[in-house]
Structure formats: C-alpha cells, structure tokens
mmCIF file of N, CA and C in Angstrom:
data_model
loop_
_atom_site.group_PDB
_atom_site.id
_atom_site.type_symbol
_atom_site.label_atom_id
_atom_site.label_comp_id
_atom_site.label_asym_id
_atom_site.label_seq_id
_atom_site.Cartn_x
_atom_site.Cartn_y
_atom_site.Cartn_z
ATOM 1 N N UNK D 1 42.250 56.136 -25.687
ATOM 2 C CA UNK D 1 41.098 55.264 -25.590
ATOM 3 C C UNK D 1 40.458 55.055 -26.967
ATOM 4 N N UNK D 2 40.803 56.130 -27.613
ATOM 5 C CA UNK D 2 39.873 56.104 -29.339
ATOM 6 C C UNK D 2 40.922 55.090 -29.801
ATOM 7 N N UNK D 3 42.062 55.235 -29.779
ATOM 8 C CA UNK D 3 42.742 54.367 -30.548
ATOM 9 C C UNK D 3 42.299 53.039 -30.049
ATOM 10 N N UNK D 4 42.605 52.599 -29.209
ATOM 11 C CA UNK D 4 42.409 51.577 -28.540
ATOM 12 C C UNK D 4 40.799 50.565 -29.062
ATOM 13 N N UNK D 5 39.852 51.627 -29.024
ATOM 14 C CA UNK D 5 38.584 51.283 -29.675
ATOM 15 C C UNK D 5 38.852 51.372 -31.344
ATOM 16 N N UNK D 6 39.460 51.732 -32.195
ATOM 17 C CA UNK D 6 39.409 51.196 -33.457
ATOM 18 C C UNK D 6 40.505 50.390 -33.690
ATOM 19 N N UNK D 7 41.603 49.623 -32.878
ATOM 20 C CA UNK D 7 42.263 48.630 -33.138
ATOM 21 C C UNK D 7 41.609 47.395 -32.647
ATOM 22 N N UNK D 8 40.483 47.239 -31.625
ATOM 23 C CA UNK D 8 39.401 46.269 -31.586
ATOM 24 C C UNK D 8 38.817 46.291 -32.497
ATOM 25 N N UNK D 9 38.517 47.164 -33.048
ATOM 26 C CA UNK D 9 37.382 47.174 -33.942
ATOM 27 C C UNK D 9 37.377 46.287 -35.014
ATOM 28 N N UNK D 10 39.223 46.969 -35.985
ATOM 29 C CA UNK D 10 39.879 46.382 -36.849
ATOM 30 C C UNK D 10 40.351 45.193 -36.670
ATOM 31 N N UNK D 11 40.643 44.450 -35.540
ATOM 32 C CA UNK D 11 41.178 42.917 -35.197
ATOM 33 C C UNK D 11 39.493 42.085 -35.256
ATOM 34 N N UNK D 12 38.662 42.737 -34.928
ATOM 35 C CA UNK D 12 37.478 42.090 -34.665
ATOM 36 C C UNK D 12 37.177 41.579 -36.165
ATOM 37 N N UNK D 13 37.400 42.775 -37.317
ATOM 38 C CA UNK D 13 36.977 42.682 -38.813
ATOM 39 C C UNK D 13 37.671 41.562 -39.475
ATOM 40 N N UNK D 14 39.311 41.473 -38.869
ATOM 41 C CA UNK D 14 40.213 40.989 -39.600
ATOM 42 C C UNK D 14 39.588 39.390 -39.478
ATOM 43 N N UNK D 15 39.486 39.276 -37.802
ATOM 44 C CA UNK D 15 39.709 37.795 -37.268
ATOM 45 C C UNK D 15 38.233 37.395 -37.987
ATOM 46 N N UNK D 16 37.159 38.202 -38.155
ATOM 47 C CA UNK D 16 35.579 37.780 -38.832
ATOM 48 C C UNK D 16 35.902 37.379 -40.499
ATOM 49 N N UNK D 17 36.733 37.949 -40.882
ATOM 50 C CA UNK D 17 36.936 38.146 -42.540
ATOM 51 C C UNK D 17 37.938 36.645 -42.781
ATOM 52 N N UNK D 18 38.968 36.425 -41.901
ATOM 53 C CA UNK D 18 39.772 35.511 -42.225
ATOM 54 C C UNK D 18 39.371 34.120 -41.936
ATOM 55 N N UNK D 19 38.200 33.665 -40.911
ATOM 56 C CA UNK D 19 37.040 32.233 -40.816
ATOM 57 C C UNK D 19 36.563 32.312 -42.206
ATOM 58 N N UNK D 20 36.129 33.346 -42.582
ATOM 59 C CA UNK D 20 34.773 33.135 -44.206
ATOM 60 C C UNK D 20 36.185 32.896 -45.278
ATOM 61 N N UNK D 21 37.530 33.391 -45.521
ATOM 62 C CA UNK D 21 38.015 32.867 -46.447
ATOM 63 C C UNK D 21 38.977 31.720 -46.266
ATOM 64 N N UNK D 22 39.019 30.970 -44.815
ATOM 65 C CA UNK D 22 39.586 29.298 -44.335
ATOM 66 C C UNK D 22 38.551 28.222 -44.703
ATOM 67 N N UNK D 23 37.079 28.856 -45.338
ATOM 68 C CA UNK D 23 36.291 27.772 -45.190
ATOM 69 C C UNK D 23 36.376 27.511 -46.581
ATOM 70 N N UNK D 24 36.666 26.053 -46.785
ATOM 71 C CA UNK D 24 36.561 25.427 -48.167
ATOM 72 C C UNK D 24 35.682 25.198 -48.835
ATOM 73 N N UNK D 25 35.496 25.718 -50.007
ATOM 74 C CA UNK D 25 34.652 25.671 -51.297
ATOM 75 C C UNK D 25 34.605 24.105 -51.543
ATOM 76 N N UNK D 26 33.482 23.390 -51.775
ATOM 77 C CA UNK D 26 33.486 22.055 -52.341
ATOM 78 C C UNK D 26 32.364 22.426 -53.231
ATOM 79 N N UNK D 27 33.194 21.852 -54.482
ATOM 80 C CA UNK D 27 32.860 21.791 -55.913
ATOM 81 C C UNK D 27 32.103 20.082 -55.922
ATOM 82 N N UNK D 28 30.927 20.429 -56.593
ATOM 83 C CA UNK D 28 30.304 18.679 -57.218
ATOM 84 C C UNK D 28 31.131 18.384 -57.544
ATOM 85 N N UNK D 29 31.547 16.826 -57.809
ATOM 86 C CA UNK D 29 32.308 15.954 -58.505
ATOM 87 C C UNK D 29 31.730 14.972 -59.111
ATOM 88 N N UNK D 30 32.053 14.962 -61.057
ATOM 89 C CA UNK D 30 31.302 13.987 -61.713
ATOM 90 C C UNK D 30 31.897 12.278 -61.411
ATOM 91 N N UNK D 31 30.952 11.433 -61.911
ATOM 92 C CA UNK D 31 31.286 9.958 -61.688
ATOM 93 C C UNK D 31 31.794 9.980 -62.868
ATOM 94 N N UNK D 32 31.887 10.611 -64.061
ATOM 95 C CA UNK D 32 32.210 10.309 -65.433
ATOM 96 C C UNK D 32 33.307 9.658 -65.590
ATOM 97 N N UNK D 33 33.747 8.254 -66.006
ATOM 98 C CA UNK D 33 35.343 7.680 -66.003
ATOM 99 C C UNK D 33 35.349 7.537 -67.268
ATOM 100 N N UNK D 34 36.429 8.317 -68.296
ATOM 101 C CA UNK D 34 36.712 8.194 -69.499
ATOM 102 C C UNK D 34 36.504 6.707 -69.994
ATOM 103 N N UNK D 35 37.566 6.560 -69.376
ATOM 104 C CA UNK D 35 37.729 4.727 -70.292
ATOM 105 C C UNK D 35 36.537 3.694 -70.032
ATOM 106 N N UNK D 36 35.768 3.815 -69.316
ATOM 107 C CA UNK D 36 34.516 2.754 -69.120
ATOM 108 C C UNK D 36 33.287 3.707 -69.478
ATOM 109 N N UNK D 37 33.022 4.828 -69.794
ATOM 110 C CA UNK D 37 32.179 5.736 -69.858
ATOM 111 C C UNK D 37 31.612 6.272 -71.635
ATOM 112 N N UNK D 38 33.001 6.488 -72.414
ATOM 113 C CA UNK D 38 33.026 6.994 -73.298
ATOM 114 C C UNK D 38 32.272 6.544 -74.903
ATOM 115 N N UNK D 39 32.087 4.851 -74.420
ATOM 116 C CA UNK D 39 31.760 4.396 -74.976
ATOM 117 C C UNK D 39 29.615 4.627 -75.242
ATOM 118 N N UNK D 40 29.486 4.788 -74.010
ATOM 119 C CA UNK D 40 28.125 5.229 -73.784
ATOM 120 C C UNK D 40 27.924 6.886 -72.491
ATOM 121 N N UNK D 41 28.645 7.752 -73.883
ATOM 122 C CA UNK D 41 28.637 8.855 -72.950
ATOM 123 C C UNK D 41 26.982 9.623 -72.955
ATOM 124 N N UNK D 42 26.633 9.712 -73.852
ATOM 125 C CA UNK D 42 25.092 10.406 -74.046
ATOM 126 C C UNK D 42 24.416 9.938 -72.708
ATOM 127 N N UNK D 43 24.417 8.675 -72.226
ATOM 128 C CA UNK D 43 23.868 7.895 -71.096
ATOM 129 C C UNK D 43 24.276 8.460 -69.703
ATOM 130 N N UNK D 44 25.548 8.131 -69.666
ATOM 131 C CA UNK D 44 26.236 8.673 -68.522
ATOM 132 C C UNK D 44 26.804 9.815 -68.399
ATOM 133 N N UNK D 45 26.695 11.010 -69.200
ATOM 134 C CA UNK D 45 27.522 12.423 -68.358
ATOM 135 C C UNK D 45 26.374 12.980 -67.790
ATOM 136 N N UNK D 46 27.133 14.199 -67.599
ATOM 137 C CA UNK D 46 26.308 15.540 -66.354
ATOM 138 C C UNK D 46 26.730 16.478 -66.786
ATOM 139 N N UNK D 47 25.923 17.141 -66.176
ATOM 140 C CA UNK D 47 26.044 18.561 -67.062
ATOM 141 C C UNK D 47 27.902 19.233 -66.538
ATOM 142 N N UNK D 48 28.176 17.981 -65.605
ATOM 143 C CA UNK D 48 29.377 18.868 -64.868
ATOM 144 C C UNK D 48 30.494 18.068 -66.159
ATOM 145 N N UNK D 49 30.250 17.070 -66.977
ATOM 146 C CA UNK D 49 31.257 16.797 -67.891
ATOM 147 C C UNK D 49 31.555 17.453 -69.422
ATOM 148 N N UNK D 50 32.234 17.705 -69.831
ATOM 149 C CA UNK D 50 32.856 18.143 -71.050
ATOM 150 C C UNK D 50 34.390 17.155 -72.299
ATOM 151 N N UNK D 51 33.509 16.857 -72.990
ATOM 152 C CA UNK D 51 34.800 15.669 -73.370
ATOM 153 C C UNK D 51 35.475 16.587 -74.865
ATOM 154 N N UNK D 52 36.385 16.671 -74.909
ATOM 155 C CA UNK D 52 37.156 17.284 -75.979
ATOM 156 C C UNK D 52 38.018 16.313 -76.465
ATOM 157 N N UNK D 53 37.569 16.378 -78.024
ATOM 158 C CA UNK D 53 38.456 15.786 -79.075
ATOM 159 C C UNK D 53 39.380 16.597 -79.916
ATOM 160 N N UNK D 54 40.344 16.170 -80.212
ATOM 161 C CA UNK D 54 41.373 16.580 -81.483
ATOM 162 C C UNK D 54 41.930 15.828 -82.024
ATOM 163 N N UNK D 55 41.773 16.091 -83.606
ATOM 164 C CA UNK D 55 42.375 15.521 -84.488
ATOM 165 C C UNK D 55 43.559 16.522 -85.339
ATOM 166 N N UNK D 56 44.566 15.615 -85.776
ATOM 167 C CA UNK D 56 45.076 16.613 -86.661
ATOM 168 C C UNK D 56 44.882 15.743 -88.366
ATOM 169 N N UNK D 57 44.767 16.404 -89.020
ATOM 170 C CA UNK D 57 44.180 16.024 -90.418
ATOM 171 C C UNK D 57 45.444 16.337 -90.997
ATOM 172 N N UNK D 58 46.952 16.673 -91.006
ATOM 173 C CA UNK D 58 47.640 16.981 -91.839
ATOM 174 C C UNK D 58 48.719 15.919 -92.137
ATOM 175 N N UNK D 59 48.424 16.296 -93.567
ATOM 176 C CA UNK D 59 49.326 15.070 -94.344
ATOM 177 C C UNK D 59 50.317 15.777 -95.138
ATOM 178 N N UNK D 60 51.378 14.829 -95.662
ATOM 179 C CA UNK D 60 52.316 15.552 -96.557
ATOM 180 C C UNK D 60 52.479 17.029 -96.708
ATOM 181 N N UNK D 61 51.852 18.152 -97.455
ATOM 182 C CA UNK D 61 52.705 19.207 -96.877
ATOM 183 C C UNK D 61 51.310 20.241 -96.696
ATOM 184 N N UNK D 62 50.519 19.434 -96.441
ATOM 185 C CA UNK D 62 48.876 20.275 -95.736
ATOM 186 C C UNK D 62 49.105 20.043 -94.103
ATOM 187 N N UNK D 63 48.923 20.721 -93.133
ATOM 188 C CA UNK D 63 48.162 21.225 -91.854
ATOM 189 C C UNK D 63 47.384 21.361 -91.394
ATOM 190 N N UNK D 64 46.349 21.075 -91.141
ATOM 191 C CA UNK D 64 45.113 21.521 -90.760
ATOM 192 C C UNK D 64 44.626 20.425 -89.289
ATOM 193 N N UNK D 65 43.584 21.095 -88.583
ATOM 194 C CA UNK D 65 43.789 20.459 -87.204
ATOM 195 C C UNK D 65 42.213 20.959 -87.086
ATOM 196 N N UNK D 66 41.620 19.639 -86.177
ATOM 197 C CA UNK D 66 40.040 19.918 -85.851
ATOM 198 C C UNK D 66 39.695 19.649 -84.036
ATOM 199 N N UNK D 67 39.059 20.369 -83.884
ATOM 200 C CA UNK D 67 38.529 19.904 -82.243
ATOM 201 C C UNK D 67 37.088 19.965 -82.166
ATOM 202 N N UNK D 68 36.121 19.015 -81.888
ATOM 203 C CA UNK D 68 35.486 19.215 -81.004
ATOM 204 C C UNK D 68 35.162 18.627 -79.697
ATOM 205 N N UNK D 69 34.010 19.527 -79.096
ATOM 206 C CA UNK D 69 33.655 19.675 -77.557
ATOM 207 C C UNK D 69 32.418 19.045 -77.746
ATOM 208 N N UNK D 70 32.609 18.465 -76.716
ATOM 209 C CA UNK D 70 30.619 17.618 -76.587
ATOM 210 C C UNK D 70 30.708 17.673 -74.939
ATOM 211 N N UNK D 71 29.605 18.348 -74.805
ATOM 212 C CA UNK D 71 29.006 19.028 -73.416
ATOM 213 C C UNK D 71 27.388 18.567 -73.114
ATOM 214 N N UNK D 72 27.161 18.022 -72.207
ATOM 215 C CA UNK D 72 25.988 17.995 -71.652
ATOM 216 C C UNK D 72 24.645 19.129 -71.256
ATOM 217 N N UNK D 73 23.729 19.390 -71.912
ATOM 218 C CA UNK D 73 22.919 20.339 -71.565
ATOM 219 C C UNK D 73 21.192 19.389 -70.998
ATOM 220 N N UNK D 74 21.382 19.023 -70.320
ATOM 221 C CA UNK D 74 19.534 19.028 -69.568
ATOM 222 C C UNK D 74 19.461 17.708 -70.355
ATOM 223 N N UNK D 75 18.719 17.398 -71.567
ATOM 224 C CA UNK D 75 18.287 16.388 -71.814
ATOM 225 C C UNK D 75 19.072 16.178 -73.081
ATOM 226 N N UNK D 76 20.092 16.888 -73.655
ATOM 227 C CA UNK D 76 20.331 16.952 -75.027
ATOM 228 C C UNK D 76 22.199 16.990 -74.703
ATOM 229 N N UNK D 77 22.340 16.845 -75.678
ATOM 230 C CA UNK D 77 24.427 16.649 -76.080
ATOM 231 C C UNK D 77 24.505 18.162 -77.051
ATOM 232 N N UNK D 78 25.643 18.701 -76.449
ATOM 233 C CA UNK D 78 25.726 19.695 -77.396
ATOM 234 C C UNK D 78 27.245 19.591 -78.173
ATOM 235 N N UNK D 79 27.050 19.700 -79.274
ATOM 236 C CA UNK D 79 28.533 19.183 -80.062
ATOM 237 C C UNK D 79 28.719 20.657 -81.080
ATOM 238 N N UNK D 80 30.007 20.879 -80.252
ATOM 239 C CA UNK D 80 30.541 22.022 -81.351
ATOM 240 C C UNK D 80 31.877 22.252 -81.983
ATOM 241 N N UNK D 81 32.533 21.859 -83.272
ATOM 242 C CA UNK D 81 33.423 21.129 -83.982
ATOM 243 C C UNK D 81 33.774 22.753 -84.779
ATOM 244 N N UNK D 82 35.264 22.993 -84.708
ATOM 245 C CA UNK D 82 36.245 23.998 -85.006
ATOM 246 C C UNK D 82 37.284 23.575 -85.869
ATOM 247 N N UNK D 83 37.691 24.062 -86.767
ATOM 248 C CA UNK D 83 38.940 23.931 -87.558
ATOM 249 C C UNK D 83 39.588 24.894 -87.939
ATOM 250 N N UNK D 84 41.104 24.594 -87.828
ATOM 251 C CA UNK D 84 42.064 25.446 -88.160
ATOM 252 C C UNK D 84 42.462 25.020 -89.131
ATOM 253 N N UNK D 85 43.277 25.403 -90.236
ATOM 254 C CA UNK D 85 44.135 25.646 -91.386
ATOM 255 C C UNK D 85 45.202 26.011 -91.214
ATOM 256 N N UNK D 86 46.388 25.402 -91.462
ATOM 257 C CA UNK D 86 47.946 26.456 -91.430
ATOM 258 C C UNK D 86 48.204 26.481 -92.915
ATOM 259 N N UNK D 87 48.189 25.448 -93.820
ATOM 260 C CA UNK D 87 48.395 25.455 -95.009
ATOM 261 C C UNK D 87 48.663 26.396 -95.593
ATOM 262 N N UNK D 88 47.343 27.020 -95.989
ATOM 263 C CA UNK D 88 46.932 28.133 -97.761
ATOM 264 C C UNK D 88 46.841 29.414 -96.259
ATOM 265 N N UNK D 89 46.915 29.335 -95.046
ATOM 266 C CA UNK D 89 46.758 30.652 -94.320
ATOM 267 C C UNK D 89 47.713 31.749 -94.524
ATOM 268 N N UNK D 90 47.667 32.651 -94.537
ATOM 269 C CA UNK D 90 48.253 33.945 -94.930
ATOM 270 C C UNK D 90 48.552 34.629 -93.848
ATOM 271 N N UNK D 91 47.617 34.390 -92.558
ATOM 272 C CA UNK D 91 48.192 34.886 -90.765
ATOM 273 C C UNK D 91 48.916 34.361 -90.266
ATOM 274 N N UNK D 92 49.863 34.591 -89.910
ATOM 275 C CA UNK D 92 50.978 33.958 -89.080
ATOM 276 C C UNK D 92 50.062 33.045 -87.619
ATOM 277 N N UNK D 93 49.430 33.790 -87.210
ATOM 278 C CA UNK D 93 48.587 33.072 -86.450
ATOM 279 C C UNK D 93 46.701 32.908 -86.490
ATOM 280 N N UNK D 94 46.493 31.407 -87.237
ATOM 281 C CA UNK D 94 45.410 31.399 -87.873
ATOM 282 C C UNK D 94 44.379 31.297 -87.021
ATOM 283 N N UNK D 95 43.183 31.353 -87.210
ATOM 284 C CA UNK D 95 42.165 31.530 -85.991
ATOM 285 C C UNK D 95 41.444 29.743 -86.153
ATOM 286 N N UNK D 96 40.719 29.836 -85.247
ATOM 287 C CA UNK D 96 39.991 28.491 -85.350
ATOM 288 C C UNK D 96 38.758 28.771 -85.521
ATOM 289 N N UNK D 97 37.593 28.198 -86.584
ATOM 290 C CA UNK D 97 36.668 28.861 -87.557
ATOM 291 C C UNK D 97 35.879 27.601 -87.167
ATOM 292 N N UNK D 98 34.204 28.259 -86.757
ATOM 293 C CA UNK D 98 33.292 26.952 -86.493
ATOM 294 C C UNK D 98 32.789 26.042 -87.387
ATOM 295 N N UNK D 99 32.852 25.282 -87.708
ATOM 296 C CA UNK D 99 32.017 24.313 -88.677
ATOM 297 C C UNK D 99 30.842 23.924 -88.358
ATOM 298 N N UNK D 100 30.722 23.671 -87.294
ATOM 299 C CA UNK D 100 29.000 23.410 -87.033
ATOM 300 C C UNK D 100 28.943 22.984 -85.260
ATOM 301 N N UNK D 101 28.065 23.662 -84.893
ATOM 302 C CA UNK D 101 27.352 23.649 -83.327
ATOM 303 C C UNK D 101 25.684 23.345 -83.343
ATOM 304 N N UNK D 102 25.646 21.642 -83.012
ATOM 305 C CA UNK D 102 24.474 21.244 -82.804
ATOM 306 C C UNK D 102 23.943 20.939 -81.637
ATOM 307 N N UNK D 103 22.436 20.803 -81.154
ATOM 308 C CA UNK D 103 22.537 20.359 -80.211
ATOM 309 C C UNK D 103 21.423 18.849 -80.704
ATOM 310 N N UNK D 104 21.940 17.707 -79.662
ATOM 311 C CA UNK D 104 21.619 16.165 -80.206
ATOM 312 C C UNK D 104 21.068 15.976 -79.195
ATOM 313 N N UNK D 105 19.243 15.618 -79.570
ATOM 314 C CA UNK D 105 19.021 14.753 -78.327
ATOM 315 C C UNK D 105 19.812 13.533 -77.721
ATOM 316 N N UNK D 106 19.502 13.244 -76.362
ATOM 317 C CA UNK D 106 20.110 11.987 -75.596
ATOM 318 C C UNK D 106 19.479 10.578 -76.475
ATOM 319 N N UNK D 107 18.272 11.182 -76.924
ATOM 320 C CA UNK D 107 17.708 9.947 -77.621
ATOM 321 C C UNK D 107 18.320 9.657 -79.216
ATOM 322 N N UNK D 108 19.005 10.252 -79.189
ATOM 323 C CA UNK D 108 19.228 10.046 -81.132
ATOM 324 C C UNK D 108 20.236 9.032 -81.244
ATOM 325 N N UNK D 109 19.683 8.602 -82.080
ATOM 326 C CA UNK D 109 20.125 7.110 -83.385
ATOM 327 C C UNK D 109 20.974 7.210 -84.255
ATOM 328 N N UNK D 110 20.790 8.705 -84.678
ATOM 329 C CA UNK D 110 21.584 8.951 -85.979
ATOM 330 C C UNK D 110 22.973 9.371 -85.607
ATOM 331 N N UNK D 111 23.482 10.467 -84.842
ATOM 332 C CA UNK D 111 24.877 10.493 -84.500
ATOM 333 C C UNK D 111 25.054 9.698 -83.574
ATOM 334 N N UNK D 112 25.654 8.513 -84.027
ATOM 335 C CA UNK D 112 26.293 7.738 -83.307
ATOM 336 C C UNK D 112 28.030 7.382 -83.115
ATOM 337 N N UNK D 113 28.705 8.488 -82.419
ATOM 338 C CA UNK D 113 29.601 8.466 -81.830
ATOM 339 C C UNK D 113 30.345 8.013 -80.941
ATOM 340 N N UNK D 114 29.275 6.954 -80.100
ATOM 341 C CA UNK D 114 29.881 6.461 -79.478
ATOM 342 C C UNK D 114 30.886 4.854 -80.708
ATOM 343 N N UNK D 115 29.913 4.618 -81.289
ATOM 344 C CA UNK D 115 30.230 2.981 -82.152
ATOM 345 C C UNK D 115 31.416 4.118 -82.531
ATOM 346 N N UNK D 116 31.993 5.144 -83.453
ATOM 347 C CA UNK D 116 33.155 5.019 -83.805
ATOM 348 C C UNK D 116 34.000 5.368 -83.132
ATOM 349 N N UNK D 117 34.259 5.515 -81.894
ATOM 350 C CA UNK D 117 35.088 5.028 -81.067
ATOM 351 C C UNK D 117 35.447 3.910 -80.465
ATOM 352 N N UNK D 118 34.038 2.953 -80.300
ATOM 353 C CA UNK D 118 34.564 1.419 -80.353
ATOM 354 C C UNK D 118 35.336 1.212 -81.309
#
C-alpha cells in the first residue's frame, strides 16, 4: 500500500512538472525592418533591437578589422566600437580592444549615422 502511495505521488509530480515545461515562452517581437528602418534607426528601434556593424580596414599587407554595436537604451543610442589588429600583433590570437563606448541622445544632430549609410 506504501508503495502504491508514493508511485501516485511521483506520477502526480511528474504529470504537474511536465504542463509547466509544454507551456510556451513568448518572447516580444521587434517591428524593426533593417532595410526600411536603418536609415532612421534612432527613431524607430526598441530597446529589444541591436544593429551590428563590421568593417574590415585591411589593405595590402595590413589587417585590421572594426565592429560596432548600436543598442537602444530608454531615450538614448548606445554605440560601442572595437578593433582588432592582426598586422604588428605578436598573439597568435589577438583580442578586440575598445575604442570608444558612448551613449547618444535620440535627439542628436551631430552623430549622424544614419546620412552615411544613405
């Protein structure tokens, strides 16, 4: 009879535990559309978008490669721009070193990123 009462017990736990992990997680989803968007992103992202750039800067027998991230925070753009070096590097595997992390109001004039991508 004991057995009997902790194999209910345990089917009762299993069948309670396995409803809470069938039920689907729904994640927000941004409206952000690259190609009609990018042009006036400060306007249109959310905090749920993140746009990443890369360039590679290497010419003739230099290497070097840049990324940055521009992320949405509340009322402001946050832009934070990394570069690597393979060139003059001496590590077989070189690290990527910050150059500068600002944060840009939505209102600013002066970095204007969107015009050089038009």
């Amino acid at each position: 009879m004991k057995n009997l009462l902790k194999i209910l017990i345990l089917t009762l736990i299993l069948a309670s535990c396995k409803k809470e992990t069938e039920s689907k997680t729904e994640f927000p989803k941004s409206d952000f559309n690259l190609k009609t968007d990018l042009t006036v992103f400060k306007k249109n992202m959310t905090e749920l978008d993140t746009i990443k750039v890369f360039f590679d800067h290497s010419v003739c027998t230099y290497e070097g490669y840049e990324r940055i991230e521009i992320t949405k925070q509340s009322d402001s753009i946050k832009i934070r721009t990394e570069f690597k070096e393979l060139t003059f590097s001496e590590n077989k595997k070189p690290e990527w070193n910050l150059v500068y992390e600002k944060k840009i109001s939505e209102t600013d004039t002066i970095w204007q990123f969107e015009k050089f991508i038009e």
